[in-house]
CSV table of C-alpha atoms and ligand atoms in Angstrom, one decimal:
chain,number,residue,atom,x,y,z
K,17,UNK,CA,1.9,14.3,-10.3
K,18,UNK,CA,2.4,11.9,-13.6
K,19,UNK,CA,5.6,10.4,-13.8
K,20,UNK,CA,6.3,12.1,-17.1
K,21,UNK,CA,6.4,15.3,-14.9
K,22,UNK,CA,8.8,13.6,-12.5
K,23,UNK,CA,10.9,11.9,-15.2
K,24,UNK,CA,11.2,13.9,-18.3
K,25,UNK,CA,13.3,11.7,-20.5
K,26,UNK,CA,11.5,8.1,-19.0
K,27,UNK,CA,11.3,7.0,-23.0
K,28,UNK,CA,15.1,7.4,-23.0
K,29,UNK,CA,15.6,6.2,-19.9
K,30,UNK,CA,19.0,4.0,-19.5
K,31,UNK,CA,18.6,1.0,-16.4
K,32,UNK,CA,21.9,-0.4,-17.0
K,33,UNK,CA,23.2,-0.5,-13.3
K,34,UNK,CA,19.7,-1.8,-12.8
K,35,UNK,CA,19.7,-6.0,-11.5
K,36,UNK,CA,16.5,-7.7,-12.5
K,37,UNK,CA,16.6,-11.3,-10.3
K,38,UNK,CA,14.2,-13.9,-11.0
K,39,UNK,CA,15.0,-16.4,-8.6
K,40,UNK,CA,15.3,-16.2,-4.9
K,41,UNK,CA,19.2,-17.5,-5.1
K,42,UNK,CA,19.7,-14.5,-6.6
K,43,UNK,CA,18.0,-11.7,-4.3
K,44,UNK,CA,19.6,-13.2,-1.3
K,45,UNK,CA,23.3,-13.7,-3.4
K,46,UNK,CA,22.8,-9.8,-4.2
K,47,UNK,CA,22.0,-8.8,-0.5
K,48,UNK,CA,24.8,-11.0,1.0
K,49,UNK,CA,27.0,-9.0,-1.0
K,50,UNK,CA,25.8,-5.7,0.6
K,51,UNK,CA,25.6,-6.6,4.2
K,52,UNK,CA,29.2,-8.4,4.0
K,53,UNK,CA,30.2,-4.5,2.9
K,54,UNK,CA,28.4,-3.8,5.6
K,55,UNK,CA,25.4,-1.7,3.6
K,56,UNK,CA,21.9,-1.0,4.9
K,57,UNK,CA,19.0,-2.8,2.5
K,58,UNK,CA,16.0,-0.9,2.0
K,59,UNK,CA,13.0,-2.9,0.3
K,60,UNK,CA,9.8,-1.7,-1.3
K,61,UNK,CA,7.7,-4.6,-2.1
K,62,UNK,CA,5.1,-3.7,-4.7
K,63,UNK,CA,2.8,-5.2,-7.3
K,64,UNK,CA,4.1,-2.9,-10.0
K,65,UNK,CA,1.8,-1.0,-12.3
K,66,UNK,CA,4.1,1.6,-10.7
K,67,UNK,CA,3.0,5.6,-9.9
K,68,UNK,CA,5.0,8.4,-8.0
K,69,UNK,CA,3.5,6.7,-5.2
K,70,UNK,CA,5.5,4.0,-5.7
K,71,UNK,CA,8.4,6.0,-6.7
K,72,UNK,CA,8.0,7.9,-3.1
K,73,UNK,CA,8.8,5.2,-1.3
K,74,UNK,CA,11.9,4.1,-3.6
K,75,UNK,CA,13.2,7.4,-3.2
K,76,UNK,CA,12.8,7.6,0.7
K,77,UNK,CA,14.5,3.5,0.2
K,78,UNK,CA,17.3,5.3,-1.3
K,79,UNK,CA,17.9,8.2,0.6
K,80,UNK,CA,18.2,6.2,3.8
K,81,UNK,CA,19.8,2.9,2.6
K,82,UNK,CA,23.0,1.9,0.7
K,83,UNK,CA,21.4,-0.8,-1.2
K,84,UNK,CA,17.4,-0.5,-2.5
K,85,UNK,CA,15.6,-3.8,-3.3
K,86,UNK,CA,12.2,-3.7,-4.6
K,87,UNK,CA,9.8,-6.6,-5.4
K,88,UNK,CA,7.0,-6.7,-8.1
K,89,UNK,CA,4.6,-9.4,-7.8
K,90,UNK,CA,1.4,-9.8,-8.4
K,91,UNK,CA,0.1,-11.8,-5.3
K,92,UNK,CA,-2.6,-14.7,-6.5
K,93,UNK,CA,-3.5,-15.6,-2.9
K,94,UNK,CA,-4.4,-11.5,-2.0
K,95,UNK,CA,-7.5,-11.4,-4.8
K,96,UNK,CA,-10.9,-13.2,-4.4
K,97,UNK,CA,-11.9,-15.6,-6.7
K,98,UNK,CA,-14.0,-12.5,-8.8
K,99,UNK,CA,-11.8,-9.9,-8.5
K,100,UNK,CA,-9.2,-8.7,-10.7
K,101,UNK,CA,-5.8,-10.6,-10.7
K,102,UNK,CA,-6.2,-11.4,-13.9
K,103,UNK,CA,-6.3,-8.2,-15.4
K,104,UNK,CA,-4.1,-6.1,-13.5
K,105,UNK,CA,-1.8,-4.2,-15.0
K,106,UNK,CA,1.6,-5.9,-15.9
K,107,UNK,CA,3.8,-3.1,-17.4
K,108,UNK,CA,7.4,-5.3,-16.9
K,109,UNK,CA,9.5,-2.7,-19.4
K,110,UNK,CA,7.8,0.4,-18.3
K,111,UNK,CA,8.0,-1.0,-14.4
K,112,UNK,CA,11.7,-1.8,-14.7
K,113,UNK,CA,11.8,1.7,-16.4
K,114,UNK,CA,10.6,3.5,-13.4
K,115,UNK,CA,12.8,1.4,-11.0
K,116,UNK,CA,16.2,2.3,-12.5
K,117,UNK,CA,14.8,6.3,-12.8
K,118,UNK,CA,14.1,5.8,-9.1
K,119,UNK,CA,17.6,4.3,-7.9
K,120,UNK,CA,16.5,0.8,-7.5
K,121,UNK,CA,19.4,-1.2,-7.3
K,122,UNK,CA,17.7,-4.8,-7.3
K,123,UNK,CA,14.5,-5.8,-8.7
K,124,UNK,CA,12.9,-9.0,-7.6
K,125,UNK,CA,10.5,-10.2,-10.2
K,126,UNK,CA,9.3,-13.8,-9.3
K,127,UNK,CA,7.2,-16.0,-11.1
K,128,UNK,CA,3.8,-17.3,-9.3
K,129,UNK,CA,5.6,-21.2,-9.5
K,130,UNK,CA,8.3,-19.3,-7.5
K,131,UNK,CA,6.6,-17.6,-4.7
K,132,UNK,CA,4.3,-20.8,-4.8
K,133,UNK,CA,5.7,-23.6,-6.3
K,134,UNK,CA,2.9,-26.4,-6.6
K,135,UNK,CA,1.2,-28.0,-3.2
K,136,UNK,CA,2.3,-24.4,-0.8
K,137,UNK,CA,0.3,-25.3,2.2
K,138,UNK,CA,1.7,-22.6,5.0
K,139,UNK,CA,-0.3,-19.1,5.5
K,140,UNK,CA,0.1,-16.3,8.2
K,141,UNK,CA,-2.7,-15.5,9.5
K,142,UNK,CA,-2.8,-12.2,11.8
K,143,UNK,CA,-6.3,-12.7,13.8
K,144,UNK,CA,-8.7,-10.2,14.1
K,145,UNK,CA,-7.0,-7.5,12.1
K,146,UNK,CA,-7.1,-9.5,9.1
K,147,UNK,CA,-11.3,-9.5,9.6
K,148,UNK,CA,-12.4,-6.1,10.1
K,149,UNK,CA,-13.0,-3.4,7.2
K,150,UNK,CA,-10.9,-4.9,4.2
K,151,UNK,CA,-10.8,-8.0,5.4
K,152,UNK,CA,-14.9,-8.3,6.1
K,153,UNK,CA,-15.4,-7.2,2.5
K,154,UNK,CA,-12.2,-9.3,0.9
K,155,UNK,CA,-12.3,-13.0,3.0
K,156,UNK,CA,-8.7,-14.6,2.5
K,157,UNK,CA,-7.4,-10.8,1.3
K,158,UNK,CA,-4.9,-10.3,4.2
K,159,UNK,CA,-4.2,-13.8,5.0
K,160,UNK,CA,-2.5,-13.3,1.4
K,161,UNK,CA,-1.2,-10.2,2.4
K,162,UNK,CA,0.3,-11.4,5.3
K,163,UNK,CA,2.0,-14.5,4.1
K,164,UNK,CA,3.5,-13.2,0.5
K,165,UNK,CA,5.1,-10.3,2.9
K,166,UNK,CA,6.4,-12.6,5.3
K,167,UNK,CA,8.3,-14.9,2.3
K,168,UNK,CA,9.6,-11.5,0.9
K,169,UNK,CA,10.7,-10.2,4.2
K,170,UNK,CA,12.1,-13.6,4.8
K,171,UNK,CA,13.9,-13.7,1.2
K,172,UNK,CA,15.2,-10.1,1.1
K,173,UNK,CA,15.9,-9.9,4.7
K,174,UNK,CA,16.1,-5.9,4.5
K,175,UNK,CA,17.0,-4.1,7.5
K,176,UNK,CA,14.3,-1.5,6.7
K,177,UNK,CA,10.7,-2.0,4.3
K,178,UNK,CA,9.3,1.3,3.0
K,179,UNK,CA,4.8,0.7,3.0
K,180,UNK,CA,2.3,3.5,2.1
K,181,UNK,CA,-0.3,4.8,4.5
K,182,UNK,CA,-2.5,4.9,1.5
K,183,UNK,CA,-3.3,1.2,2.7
K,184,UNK,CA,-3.7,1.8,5.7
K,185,UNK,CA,-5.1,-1.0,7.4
K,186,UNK,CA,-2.4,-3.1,5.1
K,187,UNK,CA,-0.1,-1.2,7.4
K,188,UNK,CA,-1.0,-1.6,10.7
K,189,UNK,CA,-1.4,-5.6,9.9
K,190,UNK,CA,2.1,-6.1,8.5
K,191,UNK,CA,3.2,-3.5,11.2
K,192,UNK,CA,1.6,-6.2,13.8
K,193,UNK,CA,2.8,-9.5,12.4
K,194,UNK,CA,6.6,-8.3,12.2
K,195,UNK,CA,6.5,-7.2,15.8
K,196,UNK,CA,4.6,-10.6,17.0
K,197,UNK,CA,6.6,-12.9,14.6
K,198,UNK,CA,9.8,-11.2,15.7
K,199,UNK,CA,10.6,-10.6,12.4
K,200,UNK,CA,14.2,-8.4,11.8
K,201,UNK,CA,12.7,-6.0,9.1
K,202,UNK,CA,11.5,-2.2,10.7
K,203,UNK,CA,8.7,-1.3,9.0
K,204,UNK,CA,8.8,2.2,8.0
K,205,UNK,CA,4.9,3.9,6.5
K,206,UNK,CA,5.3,6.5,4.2
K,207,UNK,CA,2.6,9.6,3.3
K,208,UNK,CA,0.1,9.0,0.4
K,209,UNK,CA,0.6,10.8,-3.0
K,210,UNK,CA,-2.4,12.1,-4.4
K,211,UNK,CA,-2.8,13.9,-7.6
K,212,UNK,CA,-3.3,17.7,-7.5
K,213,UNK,CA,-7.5,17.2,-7.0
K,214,UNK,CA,-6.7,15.1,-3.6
K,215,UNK,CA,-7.5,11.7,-5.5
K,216,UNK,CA,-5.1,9.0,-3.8
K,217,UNK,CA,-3.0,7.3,-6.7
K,218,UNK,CA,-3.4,3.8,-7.0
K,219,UNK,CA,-2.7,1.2,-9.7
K,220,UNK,CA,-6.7,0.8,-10.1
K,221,UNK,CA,-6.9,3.8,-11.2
K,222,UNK,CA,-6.5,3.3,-14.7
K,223,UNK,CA,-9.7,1.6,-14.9
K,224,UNK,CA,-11.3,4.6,-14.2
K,225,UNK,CA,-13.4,6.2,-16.8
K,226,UNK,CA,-13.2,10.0,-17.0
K,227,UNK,CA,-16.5,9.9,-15.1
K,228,UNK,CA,-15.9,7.7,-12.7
K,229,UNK,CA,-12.3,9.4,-11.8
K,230,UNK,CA,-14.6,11.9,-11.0
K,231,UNK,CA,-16.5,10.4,-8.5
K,232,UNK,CA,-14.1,8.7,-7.3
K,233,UNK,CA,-12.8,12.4,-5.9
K,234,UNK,CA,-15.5,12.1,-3.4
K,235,UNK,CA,-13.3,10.2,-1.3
K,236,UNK,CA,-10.7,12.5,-0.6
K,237,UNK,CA,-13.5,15.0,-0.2
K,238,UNK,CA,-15.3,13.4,2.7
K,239,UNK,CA,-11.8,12.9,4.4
K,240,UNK,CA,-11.3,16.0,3.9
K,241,UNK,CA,-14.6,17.0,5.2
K,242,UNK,CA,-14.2,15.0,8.3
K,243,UNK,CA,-10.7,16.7,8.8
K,244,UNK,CA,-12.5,20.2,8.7
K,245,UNK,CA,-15.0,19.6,11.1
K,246,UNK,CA,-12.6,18.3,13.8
K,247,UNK,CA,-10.5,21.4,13.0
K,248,UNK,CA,-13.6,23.4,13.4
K,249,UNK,CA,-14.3,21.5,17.1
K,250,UNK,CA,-16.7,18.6,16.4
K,251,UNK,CA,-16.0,15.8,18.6
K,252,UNK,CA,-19.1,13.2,17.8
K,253,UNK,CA,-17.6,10.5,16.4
K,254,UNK,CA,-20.6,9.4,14.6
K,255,UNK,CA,-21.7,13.0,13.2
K,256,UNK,CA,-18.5,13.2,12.1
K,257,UNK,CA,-18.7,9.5,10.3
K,258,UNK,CA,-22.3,10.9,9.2
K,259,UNK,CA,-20.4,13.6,7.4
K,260,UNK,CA,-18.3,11.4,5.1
K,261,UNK,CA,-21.7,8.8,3.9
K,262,UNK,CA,-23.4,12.2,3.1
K,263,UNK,CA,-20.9,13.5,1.0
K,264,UNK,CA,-20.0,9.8,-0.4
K,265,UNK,CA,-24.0,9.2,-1.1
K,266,UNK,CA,-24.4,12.1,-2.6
K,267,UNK,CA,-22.1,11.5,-5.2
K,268,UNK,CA,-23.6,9.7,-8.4
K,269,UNK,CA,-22.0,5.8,-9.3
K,270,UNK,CA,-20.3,5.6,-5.6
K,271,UNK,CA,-21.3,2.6,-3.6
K,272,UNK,CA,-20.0,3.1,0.0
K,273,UNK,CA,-18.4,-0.1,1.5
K,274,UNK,CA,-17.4,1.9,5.1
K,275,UNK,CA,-16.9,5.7,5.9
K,276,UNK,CA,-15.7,4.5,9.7
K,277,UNK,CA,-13.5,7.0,12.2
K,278,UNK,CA,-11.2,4.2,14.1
K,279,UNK,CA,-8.4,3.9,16.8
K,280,UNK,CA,-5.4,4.2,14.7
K,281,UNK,CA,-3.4,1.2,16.1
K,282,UNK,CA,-6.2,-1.6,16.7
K,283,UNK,CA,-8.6,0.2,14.2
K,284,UNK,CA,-11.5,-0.4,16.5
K,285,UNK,CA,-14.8,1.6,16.2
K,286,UNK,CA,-14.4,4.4,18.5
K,287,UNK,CA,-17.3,6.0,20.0
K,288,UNK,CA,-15.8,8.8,21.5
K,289,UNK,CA,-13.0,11.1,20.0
K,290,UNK,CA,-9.3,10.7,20.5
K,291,UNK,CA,-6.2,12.5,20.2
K,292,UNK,CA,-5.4,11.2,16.6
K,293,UNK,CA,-8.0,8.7,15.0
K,294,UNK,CA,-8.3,7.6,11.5
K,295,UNK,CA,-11.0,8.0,9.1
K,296,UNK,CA,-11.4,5.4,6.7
K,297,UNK,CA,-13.7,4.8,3.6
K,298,UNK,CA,-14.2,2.3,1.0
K,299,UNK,CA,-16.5,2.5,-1.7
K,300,UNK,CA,-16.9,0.9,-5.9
K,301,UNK,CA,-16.8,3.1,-8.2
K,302,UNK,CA,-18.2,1.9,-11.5
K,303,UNK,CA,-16.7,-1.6,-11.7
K,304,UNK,CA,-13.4,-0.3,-9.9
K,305,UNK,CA,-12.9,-0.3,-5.8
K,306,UNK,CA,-11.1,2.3,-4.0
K,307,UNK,CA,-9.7,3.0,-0.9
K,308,UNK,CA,-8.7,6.2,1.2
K,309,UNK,CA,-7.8,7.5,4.4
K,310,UNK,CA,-7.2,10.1,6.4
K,311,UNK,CA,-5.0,11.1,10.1
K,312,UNK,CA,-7.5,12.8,12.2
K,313,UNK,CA,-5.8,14.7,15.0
K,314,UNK,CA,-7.6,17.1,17.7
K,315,UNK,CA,-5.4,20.0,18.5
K,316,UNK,CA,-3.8,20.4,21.1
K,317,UNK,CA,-5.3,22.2,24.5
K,318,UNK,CA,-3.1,25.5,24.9
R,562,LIG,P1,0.7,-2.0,-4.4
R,562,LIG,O1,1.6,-2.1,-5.7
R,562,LIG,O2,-0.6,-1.4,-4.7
R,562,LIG,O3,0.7,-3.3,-3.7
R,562,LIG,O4,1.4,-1.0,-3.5
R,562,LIG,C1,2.8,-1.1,-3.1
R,562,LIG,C2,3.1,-0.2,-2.0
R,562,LIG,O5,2.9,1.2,-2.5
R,562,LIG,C3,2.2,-0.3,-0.8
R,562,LIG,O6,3.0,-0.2,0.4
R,562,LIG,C4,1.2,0.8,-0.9
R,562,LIG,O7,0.6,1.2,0.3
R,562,LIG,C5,2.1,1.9,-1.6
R,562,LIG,N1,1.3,2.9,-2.2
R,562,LIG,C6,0.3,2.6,-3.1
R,562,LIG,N2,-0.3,3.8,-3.5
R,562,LIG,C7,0.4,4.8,-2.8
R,562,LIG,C8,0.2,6.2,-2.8
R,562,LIG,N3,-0.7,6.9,-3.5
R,562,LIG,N4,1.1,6.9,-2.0
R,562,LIG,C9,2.0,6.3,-1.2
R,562,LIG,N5,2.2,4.9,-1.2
R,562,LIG,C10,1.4,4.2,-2.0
């Protein structure tokens, strides 16, 4: 779904009601305000470049909260040293566009000097999570991850954060670190959006060539291949992992990182099926890396 679809008059769009905050004085003076009227805070935290699945979890924000916060920053200590913070997308008008069509209420939009104002030394770390799959492939990427959500929980202090399944493993870390920091924030996962061909939307996206978007389908495809076969009675976890290289590899430009089936709390190998697993794959597409995933569950014995 493109966002034109969703908002028809986004050129025209008005924000007025919309409060952009800069500083962190200013989220919290913003919040204090709603809790003392004793208002539930929903927060989305994002690194803009927004798409409806962005927008999904606003709107789920603002259908269960009185106040919706949302964050856009693009996190320096998240992306290696030769990936591509530098060039991802910064749309601030069209972002702050999207936010007020969504019913954003406050939009925290730090600098880098704010999150990280010169010699930051602390990090969260979230041990072994943070070095499997995604974090095997991008050293130091969760250890960003972890800390720039802790600060934002920490300088929101929303009773509820909205996160997509479509990072899955992103998920289940922050999921963990709340619970074992004792953190006050629930953390609430929300379904992917794909666009009408199954491919999961993502920021990165746009660097796709026509071409490449269409390899880059191949990922949904062996999910969705993996998902048949359980539905059709396989069990062997590695046939069915076998499944999603073949249709991954035979797909021309796509370099597979992982096509794995995991336990979907500790996201460890499985070798024998469960009741609901999760199939995970990886791959570069072109210049571009993608990520998918997919809720496997057997059906239940009648
Ligand atoms: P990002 O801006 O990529 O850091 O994503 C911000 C939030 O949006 C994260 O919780 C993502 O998991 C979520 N998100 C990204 N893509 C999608 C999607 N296609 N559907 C649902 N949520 C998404």
């Amino acid at each position: 779904m493109s966002l034109g679809t969703l908002f028809p008059s986004l050129s025209l769009a008005l924000y007025v009601s919309l409060c952009v905050a800069e500083s962190v004085d200013e989220v919290r003076a913003a919040v204090r305000r709603a809790r003392q009227a004793g208002k539930i805070v929903g927060f989305v935290p994002t690194m803009g470049a927004l798409h409806v699945g962005h927008v999904s979890l606003m709107q789920r924000a603002r259908a269960e909260c009185d106040l919706v916060v949302t964050s856009i920053f693009v996190n320096p200590t998240q992306f290696g040293p030769s990936e591509d913070f530098t060039r991802y997308p910064r749309p601030r008008e069209t972002d702050l566009q999207i936010c007020g069509e969504s019913g954003v209420d406050v939009v925290f939009y730090p600098t880098v000097e704010t999150m990280y104002p010169a010699g930051h030394r602390t990090y969260v770390e979230v041990g072994g999570l943070s070095e499997i799959l995604e974090g095997a492939i991008r050293p130091g990427h969760f250890r960003g991850v972890a800390t720039v959500v802790t600060k934002l929980f920490n300088i929101v202090q929303a009773d509820r954060a909205y996160f997509g399944q479509k990072d899955y493993q992103q998920q289940t870390l922050i999921r963990v670190m709340t619970r074992e920091l004792d953190l006050p924030t629930e953390v609430i996962t929300c379904e992917t959006i794909r666009d009408p061909d199954g491919l999961a939307l993502s920021s990165r996206n746009a660097y796709l060539s026509p071409a490449e978007r269409q390899s880059g389908l191949s990922l949904s495809r062996a999910l969705r291949t993996a998902d048949a076969l359980v539905a059709g009675g396989e069990r062997d976890v590695k046939r069915l992992e076998a499944a999603m290289r073949r249709e991954l590899e035979s797909t021309p430009g796509v370099k597979i990182d992982y096509a794995v089936i995991v336990h979907h709390e500790s996201l460890a190998e499985l070798t024998a099926a469960e009741p609901t697993m999760v199939a995970l794959v990886a791959a570069t597409v072109g210049s571009t890396r993608l990520i998918d995933n997919w809720i496997l569950r057997l059906p239940r014995k009648s």
